[in-house]
Amino acid sequence: MNIFRWLTRNSPDRNKESRAPVLSETGIGESVRRLEDDPLIRGNGCYVDDVPLEDPLYITFLRSTSAHGTLQSMDISDALDLPDVEGIFCGDDVSGLGDLAVNKILKDMSIPPYPVLAHQTVDAIGQPIAGIAAKTAQAGLDALDLIAVDIDDKPASLPFHNHDPQKKALQQSWRGGDPETAFQEASHQVSVTVEHPRLAPSPMENRAIAVQYHQEDSVTVYLSSQTPHRARKELSRILQIAPEKIQVISPDVGGAFGMKASLYPEEVFTVWTAFKLKQSVKWTSTRNEDLLSASHGRGARSRASLAFDADGTFRGLKAEIEAPLGHWLPNSAAIPAWNAARILPGPYRINDIEASTTGYLSHTAPVGIYRGAGRPEATLLMERLVEAAARKLQMDPFHIRKLNLLTTEELPRINMAGSTLDSGDYPAALERLKNSAQYDALCQKIIRRRQEGDLAGLGLSFYVEPCGQGWESATVTLHPNGKVTAATGTSSQGHGRATAFRQILSEVFDLPFSEITFFQGDTNTCPEGIGALASRSTAIGGSALKQAAEQVLAKSGGSVTPAQDITVTVKYENEGEAWGYGCYLAEISIDAPTGKLTVEKLTCVDDAGTLINPMMVEGQIMGGVAQGIGEALMEQIRYDESGQLLTGSLMDYALPRANDMPDLHIEKMTTPSPKNLLGAKGVGEAGTIGAPAAILNAALDALSPYAIETLQMPLTSENIWRALQNAKGH
């Protein structure tokens, strides 16, 4: 079957039968059911591994079993003799390819090489050192057993174990006001150290790529990606092939969370092989391969001190962020370290600040953006300081925050890193949380439980989050029959973009969804864009779509049935970042004999500006909370001292399940951002930012009778049990 005809028939975005009947009153602000859900639930979606290729070759990678060493020799002769093996390639074959572009968002950055296959040295467990192209996947696996490799092992550099100054890859410092004087004059100060577990993003769909080779020496690349246009540009540059020879399509994407924002060596090799052998090829990663070699998230270690007066007024802040990196840098590798520092001091009124951030290379898998990307790091650091200050002054956690939160009149405000917090009512959000959670009654409940012998606690957090910079594009066409066709330069990884963007178009044209055709994720049919990153797609991509639609309507004189097609393409750039914000309150209990922590209830208030679809906003918050609970309680990538991965399967790497989710009460506020046409702010990362800090603060509150002042995530039963035993003197 022709691949394009198959996709047209099966794509949920083009399948008319999958569109539930929707009335015309489905514009901005309506809780419309996602159009994407019906075909996906019925198994009619199209993920990359579903794409049918005619007689493709299957790619299998031989991966390093050493974290660091010299590649002495590799014998592939026996593997090449297998009947279904069409080719085996090594580092020498691809050593002349280009490097991946890295966003140099920080002033001082040193970019290491980008190895498509290991060449001369290996630098991480799981690094690809040979690529096998075979007629069947099984033949590729058989070939692995016949390749003889000799690696001369060397000591591995691991995060925060043995820093080598030469392994420093990025660094920057910021300063505002006079922090030294602030600390000298303040009545009190507190200090904290925060360590984030290293996390595996773990989308349901692993990395996958399918390459259709065409006789005119061009390819169509089906890629599970957040950034199809960027992927095309990078493939063109790295492979030194004209961009018009490469089409990238991201069909249904089964989750990404930042892990699929950059281009991986395995993906580059797969496309290179298609051109080399002039055949269609495909590669679908296993879960073990993703845990080994896909980008990880978090893992930062931070230290900070807060100076404050006897009445609780914050005076000064000093902070140091140390971020782990891998042996190569994804495109956005510097973003977590950058955000973790430049967001400080968050929502609080502190004028005298100094902060620095540093990223270290290591012999591990790469570390990149993961849902939140530096925002949870900044929030947890700041909220631990605030909680420590409240405890030192024996002050109510709500009161000390309200005393120091920026007011509406103080916004917009430029912080020490030059970031502008645009709009909001932070004290109102805090007050709404207090009332919604019935905080005063909850405090009395906790007191009673403690009197009965329970280890119970409450934890509060307040966050702000920047929601993306830059531009996005959109093309909108109004046809004489009153129908609309639209395409966006951004993309989707399962978060309902096709529904939300139809709502924007429905609002502008006053049309039902059935009259709107929408395209995304295809570099041939969609205008160039950046992609789905940093909670930016609705705010920036949606604003581009709205601008294009309004210009079309203006050209038609307000008529939805023009005499001929009217098409407008815009490249919209926002006027600055929109900043979402919110606050979370966690109620937890701890079983003293085992150390098991249970999150009993989580109440949150989030302000995401203009809400396109409130129901989908709640879904995003729920998903973020689930991942925030994963970080707080159970998830952690672990390496041993030699760089061997200890968490290479889901038997070893713990993910949250449905019964780990607490009673979740969601409240929403709406303060439109002045920075984009829609007034929208991001919300997809909110739960990963607010929940961990609230849970950790609640755990320390519950353990306060034992004078336990420091805990690090994940808050596993073992970690808490050991803290209790140490506090008891055992």
XYZ file of C-alpha atoms in Angstrom:
730
model
C 0.000 0.000 0.000
C 1.232 3.511 -0.762
C 2.590 4.953 2.492
C 0.978 8.369 2.039
C -2.406 6.833 1.277
C -2.045 4.614 4.348
C -1.220 7.548 6.592
C -4.074 9.610 5.176
C -6.492 6.829 5.915
C -5.177 6.011 9.383
C -4.010 9.319 10.834
C -6.416 10.405 13.576
C -5.957 13.990 12.475
C -7.242 13.210 8.997
C -9.783 10.504 9.803
C -13.218 12.115 9.543
C -14.873 9.130 11.189
C -12.883 9.772 14.348
C -14.284 13.267 14.796
C -17.048 13.293 17.363
C -19.881 15.694 16.496
C -19.100 19.053 18.068
C -21.284 22.164 18.085
C -19.973 25.493 16.878
C -19.792 26.820 20.446
C -16.436 25.156 20.961
C -14.046 28.071 21.107
C -11.529 29.200 23.676
C -12.408 28.324 27.271
C -14.566 25.263 26.582
C -13.818 21.826 28.057
C -14.008 20.013 24.731
C -13.206 16.304 24.684
C -9.955 15.553 22.906
C -10.456 14.545 19.298
C -7.292 12.452 19.468
C -8.562 10.051 22.120
C -11.114 7.987 20.201
C -8.779 6.596 17.506
C -5.978 6.042 20.015
C -8.202 4.141 22.427
C -9.457 1.996 19.550
C -5.926 1.181 18.439
C -6.200 3.214 15.237
C -3.320 5.562 15.945
C -0.106 5.647 13.940
C 3.075 5.531 15.970
C 6.427 5.265 14.256
C 6.708 1.505 14.689
C 3.272 1.194 13.008
C 4.479 2.845 9.799
C 4.602 0.167 7.068
C 7.793 0.136 5.027
C 8.335 -2.177 2.073
C 11.049 -4.761 2.892
C 12.938 -2.578 5.363
C 16.247 -3.384 6.951
C 16.267 -3.469 10.747
C 18.948 -1.637 12.679
C 20.533 -3.181 15.763
C 23.281 -1.555 17.820
C 26.228 -3.158 19.512
C 26.651 -1.134 22.695
C 29.587 -0.589 24.964
C 29.750 -2.622 28.163
C 32.432 -0.263 29.484
C 31.834 3.230 30.850
C 35.168 4.511 29.578
C 38.071 3.054 27.681
C 40.080 2.805 24.506
C 38.551 0.850 21.650
C 41.448 -1.460 20.805
C 39.869 -3.640 18.110
C 36.599 -4.953 16.726
C 36.168 -8.048 14.532
C 32.909 -8.107 12.549
C 33.820 -10.770 9.990
C 31.821 -13.653 11.481
C 28.762 -11.438 11.930
C 28.959 -10.272 8.314
C 28.814 -13.882 7.125
C 25.265 -14.331 8.463
C 22.874 -14.662 5.490
C 20.441 -11.887 6.448
C 23.026 -9.295 7.487
C 23.347 -6.575 4.837
C 25.935 -4.387 6.484
C 27.835 -3.671 9.700
C 29.343 -0.239 10.261
C 31.802 1.080 12.835
C 33.095 4.422 14.054
C 35.514 4.804 11.146
C 32.593 4.691 8.695
C 30.825 7.696 10.229
C 33.698 9.641 11.796
C 33.452 12.354 9.137
C 29.874 13.309 9.958
C 29.064 16.670 11.509
C 28.230 17.514 15.111
C 24.853 18.219 16.632
C 24.037 21.901 17.205
C 23.794 22.828 20.895
C 21.932 25.851 22.200
C 24.644 28.051 23.749
C 22.294 29.778 26.153
C 25.085 30.223 28.716
C 28.092 32.452 28.200
C 30.803 29.914 28.975
C 30.219 26.599 27.200
C 32.559 23.930 25.854
C 30.878 21.425 23.531
C 32.274 17.863 23.414
C 32.219 15.776 20.222
C 28.968 14.168 19.074
C 29.838 10.551 18.255
C 27.360 8.756 15.988
C 29.285 5.548 16.716
C 32.150 5.297 19.203
C 35.443 6.070 17.517
C 38.752 5.203 19.202
C 37.273 5.655 22.695
C 34.055 4.673 24.436
C 32.615 7.108 26.936
C 29.511 5.542 28.481
C 27.759 2.277 29.144
C 25.348 1.679 26.278
C 27.121 3.940 23.776
C 26.644 2.540 20.244
C 29.939 1.207 18.876
C 28.618 -0.624 15.809
C 25.416 -0.567 13.792
C 24.007 -3.668 12.091
C 21.575 -3.539 9.172
C 19.753 -6.839 8.674
C 16.701 -8.174 6.880
C 15.118 -9.222 10.166
C 15.394 -7.926 13.708
C 16.406 -11.407 14.884
C 19.287 -11.539 12.429
C 20.599 -8.301 13.902
C 20.458 -9.765 17.398
C 22.243 -12.907 16.213
C 24.978 -10.787 14.672
C 25.627 -9.051 18.004
C 26.830 -12.323 19.493
C 29.419 -12.771 16.754
C 31.176 -9.402 17.016
C 34.389 -9.501 19.023
C 35.309 -6.238 20.769
C 38.397 -5.390 22.813
C 38.148 -2.319 25.071
C 40.957 -1.209 27.371
C 39.033 0.041 30.403
C 39.891 3.344 32.049
C 38.495 5.032 35.188
C 35.096 6.608 34.620
C 34.222 10.147 35.665
C 30.823 10.141 37.361
C 28.635 13.056 38.546
C 29.736 14.459 41.919
C 32.207 11.617 42.500
C 35.468 12.901 41.077
C 35.124 16.252 39.365
C 37.869 17.050 36.934
C 38.128 20.786 36.119
C 38.709 19.831 32.492
C 35.317 18.102 32.452
C 33.494 21.367 33.104
C 31.310 22.100 30.060
C 29.241 25.100 31.045
C 29.289 27.857 33.631
C 27.746 31.247 34.343
C 27.210 33.556 37.300
C 24.687 36.308 38.022
C 24.570 39.027 40.625
C 22.056 41.597 41.708
C 22.348 44.238 44.433
C 24.740 43.782 47.351
C 24.343 40.273 48.813
C 27.372 40.574 51.118
C 25.878 43.563 52.934
C 22.458 41.903 53.049
C 23.916 38.860 54.802
C 25.937 41.011 57.196
C 22.941 43.106 58.230
C 20.313 40.338 58.387
C 19.288 38.918 61.766
C 19.280 35.288 60.630
C 20.324 32.978 57.866
C 19.671 29.384 56.915
C 21.452 27.091 54.455
C 20.314 23.977 52.608
C 21.740 21.419 50.204
C 19.338 19.839 47.722
C 20.060 16.784 45.599
C 17.694 15.755 42.827
C 17.633 12.123 41.765
C 18.632 11.495 38.181
C 15.495 10.515 36.283
C 14.542 8.598 33.155
C 11.719 10.418 31.291
C 10.167 7.052 30.320
C 7.521 7.937 27.712
C 5.199 5.066 26.816
C 6.568 5.048 23.266
C 10.306 4.447 23.210
C 12.506 6.215 20.678
C 11.693 5.076 17.157
C 12.573 5.987 13.575
C 11.451 4.571 10.224
C 13.105 5.787 7.022
C 11.431 5.325 3.651
C 14.082 5.461 0.929
C 13.007 6.810 -2.472
C 14.673 6.026 -5.795
C 15.502 9.678 -6.407
C 17.906 9.372 -3.443
C 15.683 11.109 -0.955
C 14.033 9.904 2.236
C 10.902 10.326 4.290
C 11.837 10.035 7.943
C 9.126 9.024 10.394
C 10.456 10.094 13.767
C 9.011 10.085 17.267
C 10.045 13.667 17.989
C 9.022 16.922 19.618
C 10.922 18.903 16.992
C 10.462 17.575 13.424
C 11.712 20.749 11.708
C 14.804 20.920 13.902
C 15.432 17.207 13.252
C 15.328 17.796 9.482
C 17.732 20.718 9.733
C 20.145 18.759 11.925
C 20.019 15.657 9.715
C 20.761 17.797 6.683
C 23.745 19.471 8.340
C 25.206 16.397 10.077
C 24.852 14.149 7.018
C 25.744 16.956 4.579
C 22.647 16.209 2.492
C 20.438 18.893 0.979
C 17.363 19.538 3.184
C 15.001 19.057 0.242
C 16.146 15.425 0.160
C 14.767 14.863 3.666
C 11.159 14.976 4.812
C 10.485 14.443 8.511
C 7.069 13.369 9.774
C 6.208 12.936 13.434
C 2.930 11.001 13.451
C 1.312 10.118 16.783
C 3.974 10.547 19.468
C 3.487 8.463 22.577
C 4.948 10.899 25.055
C 8.291 12.670 25.116
C 8.733 14.885 28.216
C 11.847 16.513 26.748
C 13.557 13.199 25.949
C 12.633 13.487 22.246
C 13.587 17.131 21.796
C 17.029 16.433 20.382
C 18.448 14.154 17.698
C 20.156 10.967 18.887
C 23.220 9.270 17.369
C 21.111 6.162 16.700
C 18.655 8.229 14.658
C 21.400 9.888 12.644
C 22.938 6.487 11.943
C 19.606 5.049 10.789
C 19.114 7.819 8.227
C 22.774 7.586 7.140
C 22.302 3.842 6.578
C 19.247 4.428 4.376
C 21.305 6.671 2.089
C 24.346 4.394 2.282
C 22.514 1.172 1.363
C 19.742 2.891 -0.644
C 17.095 0.927 1.227
C 14.378 1.654 3.734
C 15.421 1.049 7.336
C 13.905 1.253 10.791
C 14.964 1.189 14.407
C 12.783 0.947 17.495
C 14.498 1.242 20.832
C 13.845 -1.164 23.673
C 13.127 0.069 27.184
C 16.576 -1.071 28.257
C 18.185 0.890 25.407
C 16.268 4.010 26.423
C 17.350 3.662 30.048
C 20.937 3.130 28.871
C 21.364 5.756 26.186
C 18.405 8.130 25.948
C 18.742 11.440 27.772
C 18.098 11.543 31.495
C 16.773 14.455 33.506
C 17.376 16.247 36.827
C 20.309 14.986 38.940
C 21.398 18.478 39.999
C 22.976 19.276 43.350
C 22.400 22.761 44.752
C 23.528 24.710 47.789
C 22.017 27.988 48.941
C 21.755 30.355 51.879
C 18.928 32.774 52.694
C 19.366 35.858 54.881
C 16.299 37.281 56.643
C 15.219 39.557 59.465
C 13.536 38.670 62.742
C 10.112 39.497 61.299
C 10.635 37.066 58.422
C 11.526 39.596 55.706
C 13.917 38.082 53.179
C 17.104 40.078 52.650
C 19.620 38.136 50.561
C 20.188 34.915 48.648
C 23.333 33.040 47.611
C 23.031 29.918 45.465
C 25.256 27.452 43.595
C 23.854 24.965 41.080
C 25.830 21.938 39.914
C 24.285 20.084 36.996
C 25.367 16.656 35.734
C 25.890 16.213 32.012
C 26.672 13.101 30.013
C 29.370 12.309 27.482
C 27.633 14.344 24.753
C 25.253 17.298 24.910
C 21.718 17.260 23.475
C 20.563 20.493 21.835
C 19.035 21.851 25.060
C 21.576 20.382 27.490
C 22.297 23.750 29.128
C 18.644 24.663 29.712
C 18.146 22.885 33.083
C 21.278 24.468 34.587
C 20.312 27.851 33.136
C 16.737 27.739 34.394
C 17.707 26.431 37.830
C 19.740 29.583 38.441
C 18.010 32.308 36.444
C 14.542 31.610 37.927
C 15.824 32.438 41.439
C 14.512 33.900 43.705
C 11.257 32.697 42.193
C 8.170 34.629 43.305
C 9.847 36.338 46.258
C 10.945 39.917 46.866
C 14.722 39.607 47.222
C 16.949 42.266 45.708
C 20.401 41.160 46.838
C 21.363 37.914 45.126
C 24.279 36.013 43.709
C 23.891 32.730 41.872
C 26.066 30.485 39.756
C 25.484 27.379 37.683
C 27.992 24.813 36.462
C 27.599 21.708 34.307
C 30.017 18.769 34.380
C 30.613 16.161 31.696
C 30.635 12.546 32.828
C 30.925 9.026 31.452
C 27.192 8.456 31.495
C 24.190 8.798 29.225
C 23.428 12.402 28.255
C 21.372 14.618 30.549
C 18.905 16.954 28.905
C 15.596 18.644 29.408
C 12.927 16.696 31.275
C 9.446 17.989 32.053
C 10.258 21.096 34.079
C 13.894 21.472 32.937
C 15.409 23.472 35.804
C 12.141 24.809 37.172
C 11.758 22.034 39.785
C 15.403 22.538 40.741
C 14.927 26.272 41.349
C 11.631 25.793 43.171
C 12.787 23.014 45.470
C 15.893 24.950 46.454
C 13.956 28.112 47.186
C 11.105 26.381 48.999
C 13.453 24.407 51.229
C 15.073 27.697 52.254
C 11.708 29.316 52.941
C 10.582 26.354 55.022
C 13.838 26.368 56.993
C 13.435 30.081 57.688
C 9.846 29.599 58.856
C 10.928 26.803 61.184
C 13.801 28.869 62.617
C 11.431 31.742 63.413
C 8.592 29.397 64.412
C 6.483 31.227 61.848
C 3.520 29.832 59.920
C 4.647 28.697 56.427
C 1.783 30.542 54.741
C 2.505 33.751 56.613
C 6.229 33.926 55.806
C 5.501 33.340 52.130
C 2.748 35.937 51.956
C 5.028 38.432 53.664
C 7.664 38.030 50.946
C 5.674 37.307 47.791
C 5.726 39.922 45.054
C 2.421 41.746 44.778
C 0.444 42.506 41.630
C 1.650 46.100 41.796
C 5.281 44.921 41.696
C 4.783 43.048 38.424
C 6.255 43.029 35.870
C 9.578 42.609 37.627
C 13.056 41.959 36.245
C 15.078 39.546 38.352
C 18.850 39.324 38.799
C 19.291 37.253 35.608
C 17.328 39.707 33.490
C 14.198 37.537 33.310
C 10.904 39.422 33.501
C 8.076 38.001 35.598
C 5.166 39.319 33.575
C 1.889 39.175 35.486
C -0.124 37.515 38.208
C -1.474 37.779 41.720
C 0.771 35.592 43.835
C -0.747 36.487 47.257
C -4.254 35.780 45.924
C -3.164 32.329 44.740
C -1.693 31.570 48.157
C -4.844 32.739 49.914
C -6.997 30.674 47.584
C -4.933 27.590 48.363
C -5.239 28.235 52.091
C -9.007 28.520 51.868
C -9.463 25.638 49.438
C -7.426 23.261 51.569
C -9.125 24.495 54.765
C -5.656 24.975 56.132
C -6.504 26.038 59.682
C -8.705 22.978 60.222
C -6.065 20.815 58.554
C -3.428 22.016 61.004
C -5.667 21.021 63.914
C -6.187 17.633 62.292
C -2.418 17.101 62.053
C -1.993 18.039 65.720
C -4.624 15.466 66.750
C -3.008 12.778 64.613
C 0.378 13.423 66.165
C -1.114 13.232 69.618
C -2.417 9.798 68.622
C 1.071 8.722 67.585
C 0.894 9.263 63.821
C 3.748 10.700 61.803
C 1.753 13.176 59.718
C 2.769 16.435 58.111
C 1.890 19.313 55.813
C 4.131 20.812 53.165
C 3.748 23.961 51.094
C 5.437 25.142 47.912
C 5.107 28.122 45.589
C 6.544 28.151 42.074
C 6.924 30.363 39.048
C 7.769 28.983 35.616
C 8.920 30.642 32.396
C 6.978 29.366 29.406
C 9.269 29.631 26.443
C 10.866 32.230 24.249
C 11.159 32.832 20.529
C 8.869 32.288 17.590
C 6.455 29.890 15.963
C 4.702 29.802 12.625
C 1.265 29.023 11.262
C -0.507 28.882 7.908
C -4.277 29.346 7.647
C -6.402 29.092 4.506
C -10.077 30.043 4.236
C -11.809 28.338 1.312
C -14.840 29.596 -0.680
C -16.922 26.721 0.734
C -16.449 28.125 4.219
C -13.989 25.475 5.337
C -10.620 26.205 6.956
C -7.296 24.436 6.518
C -4.530 25.216 8.968
C -1.013 24.018 9.681
C 1.314 24.765 12.575
C 5.087 24.745 12.847
C 4.905 23.345 16.349
C 3.995 19.745 17.108
C 2.401 17.451 19.651
C 3.532 14.527 21.763
C 0.122 13.446 22.964
C -1.168 16.540 24.747
C -4.193 17.380 22.593
C -2.709 20.026 20.342
C -5.085 19.251 17.454
C -8.089 19.829 19.708
C -6.841 23.008 21.377
C -5.731 24.589 18.109
C -9.081 23.805 16.492
C -10.683 25.617 19.412
C -8.643 28.719 18.582
C -9.688 28.545 14.929
C -13.293 27.860 15.888
C -13.253 30.989 18.055
C -11.901 33.204 15.268
C -14.072 31.907 12.423
C -17.149 30.830 14.439
C -17.008 27.427 12.753
C -17.583 23.893 14.064
C -14.645 21.520 14.196
C -16.056 19.559 11.264
C -15.230 22.506 8.990
C -11.605 22.711 10.113
C -8.731 20.569 8.805
C -5.525 20.750 10.787
C -1.971 19.599 10.025
C 1.072 19.282 12.274
C 4.353 17.407 12.534
C 5.233 17.245 8.800
C 8.078 19.307 7.380
C 6.571 19.171 3.864
C 3.027 20.300 4.698
C 3.667 22.560 7.688
C 5.586 25.832 7.954
C 8.918 25.739 9.712
C 8.731 25.913 13.483
C 10.651 25.192 16.673
C 8.473 22.520 18.238
C 6.828 21.405 21.452
C 9.208 22.507 24.206
C 9.191 24.448 27.470
C 5.404 24.821 27.755
C 5.612 27.166 24.769
C 3.405 25.563 22.132
C 0.051 27.008 23.165
C 1.341 30.419 24.189
C 3.528 30.963 21.119
C 2.291 28.423 18.576
C -1.335 29.134 19.448
C -0.749 32.865 19.166
C 0.776 32.355 15.706
C -2.328 30.440 14.667
C -4.621 33.109 16.076
C -2.689 35.883 14.317
C -2.805 34.093 10.968
C -6.529 33.358 11.335
C -7.361 36.946 12.230
C -5.401 38.231 9.245
C -7.281 35.832 6.963
C -10.606 37.018 8.345
C -9.577 40.639 7.886
C -8.634 39.983 4.250
C -12.015 38.389 3.644
C -13.831 41.375 5.068
C -15.214 39.216 7.840
C -16.881 36.755 5.436
C -16.269 33.023 5.907
C -17.173 32.344 2.255
C -14.677 34.368 0.203
C -14.644 34.366 -3.608
C -11.313 32.507 -3.646
C -8.873 30.885 -1.248
C -7.274 33.293 1.172
C -4.032 32.085 2.727
C -1.845 33.730 5.338
C 1.408 32.436 6.795
C 2.843 34.192 9.823
C 5.996 33.881 11.866
C 4.932 35.064 15.284
C 7.410 36.020 17.991
C 6.179 36.677 21.503
C 7.066 39.907 23.252
C 8.782 38.098 26.107
C 8.205 35.068 28.274
C 4.884 34.393 29.906
C 5.347 33.158 33.482
C 2.904 30.691 34.962
C 2.776 30.213 38.703
C 1.008 28.286 41.422
C 1.140 26.801 44.886
C 0.741 23.286 46.270
C -0.102 21.875 49.694
C 0.669 18.239 50.476
C -0.721 16.170 53.347
C 1.359 13.078 54.019
C 1.788 10.319 56.562
C 4.723 8.036 57.352
C 4.580 4.524 58.719
C 7.300 4.622 61.381
C 8.179 0.892 61.467
C 8.810 0.721 57.703
C 9.427 4.345 56.674
C 6.776 4.146 53.936
C 5.463 7.599 52.983
C 1.923 8.044 51.680
C 0.760 11.246 49.997
C -2.811 11.415 51.240
C -3.950 14.638 49.632
C -2.544 17.266 47.324
C -4.257 20.600 46.786
C -3.017 22.946 44.099
C -3.783 26.348 42.615
C -2.271 27.042 39.183
C -2.506 30.170 37.032
C -1.915 29.357 33.362
C -3.358 32.563 31.972
C -6.000 32.169 29.283
C -7.198 28.559 29.287
C -7.977 27.159 25.848
C -9.441 23.934 27.255
C -9.827 23.759 31.059
C -10.367 20.002 31.005
C -7.079 19.403 29.208
C -5.361 21.797 31.620
C -6.469 19.564 34.479
C -5.146 16.549 32.606
C -1.765 18.224 32.211
C -1.655 19.050 35.917
C -2.540 15.453 36.826
C 0.165 14.070 34.567
C 2.734 16.476 35.942
C 1.779 15.574 39.511
C 2.229 11.879 38.710
C 5.769 12.515 37.484
C 6.435 14.841 40.406
C 5.407 12.066 42.788
C 7.715 9.719 40.901
C 10.677 12.011 41.541
C 9.705 12.683 45.130
C 9.111 9.089 46.208
C 10.689 6.437 44.010
C 12.452 7.251 40.740
C 16.251 7.276 40.501
C 18.803 6.303 37.870
C 21.781 4.697 39.614
C 25.328 3.959 38.430
C 27.927 2.049 40.404
C 31.459 3.346 40.972
C 32.667 1.933 37.654
C 29.868 3.559 35.655
C 27.724 0.427 35.266
C 23.995 1.174 35.145
C 22.145 -0.462 38.037
C 18.670 0.556 36.900
C 18.499 -0.859 33.393
C 14.932 -2.121 33.435
C 11.570 -1.286 34.970
C 12.236 -4.062 37.470
C 14.958 -1.811 38.909
C 13.742 1.672 37.988
C 10.504 2.358 39.885
C 7.703 4.298 38.188
C 4.540 5.513 39.961
C 1.348 3.533 39.480
C -2.276 4.572 39.725
C -2.512 3.644 43.400
C 0.408 5.982 44.182
C -1.696 8.973 43.162
C -3.199 10.947 46.063
C -6.550 12.612 46.438
C -5.900 15.562 44.122
C -7.864 18.811 44.344
C -7.187 21.254 41.484
C -8.026 24.956 41.567
C -7.355 27.288 38.636
C -6.783 31.020 38.402
C -6.664 33.054 35.211
C -4.396 36.056 34.816
C -3.812 36.571 31.073
C -0.215 37.201 30.101
C 0.481 40.469 28.265
C 3.343 38.751 26.407
C 1.366 36.905 23.714
C -1.835 37.284 21.710
C -3.684 34.544 23.570
C -2.651 35.628 27.045
C -1.729 31.991 27.660
C 0.889 30.629 30.029
C 2.296 27.133 30.286
C 0.866 24.498 32.595
C 2.179 21.161 31.333
C 5.123 21.240 33.738
C 3.313 22.646 36.781
C 2.863 19.376 38.645
C 6.499 18.373 38.268
C 7.527 21.724 39.741
C 5.134 22.202 42.633
C 4.520 18.662 43.875
C 8.056 17.466 44.821
C 8.813 20.542 46.935
C 5.480 20.307 48.755
C 5.952 16.575 49.431
C 9.525 16.970 50.700
C 8.499 19.834 52.981
C 5.606 17.732 54.275
C 7.930 14.800 54.978
C 10.262 16.994 57.026
C 7.263 18.428 58.859
C 6.089 14.924 59.738
C 9.563 14.003 60.965
C 10.088 17.230 62.932
C 9.468 15.487 66.305
C 12.711 13.604 65.608
C 14.587 16.824 64.716
C 15.291 15.505 61.213
C 16.096 18.591 59.146
C 17.572 17.090 55.991
C 16.210 14.502 53.566
C 16.961 13.960 49.912
C 14.675 12.550 47.262
C 13.577 9.959 46.422
C 11.806 9.551 49.760
C 11.841 5.772 49.629
C 10.857 3.757 52.676
C 14.511 2.759 53.124
C 15.765 6.351 53.098
C 13.153 7.481 55.611
C 13.641 4.414 57.809
C 17.392 5.036 57.948
C 16.814 8.689 58.835
C 14.533 7.603 61.683
C 17.041 5.048 62.954
C 19.837 7.628 62.904
C 17.633 10.124 64.752
C 16.872 7.492 67.403
C 20.592 6.817 67.804
C 20.442 3.240 66.470
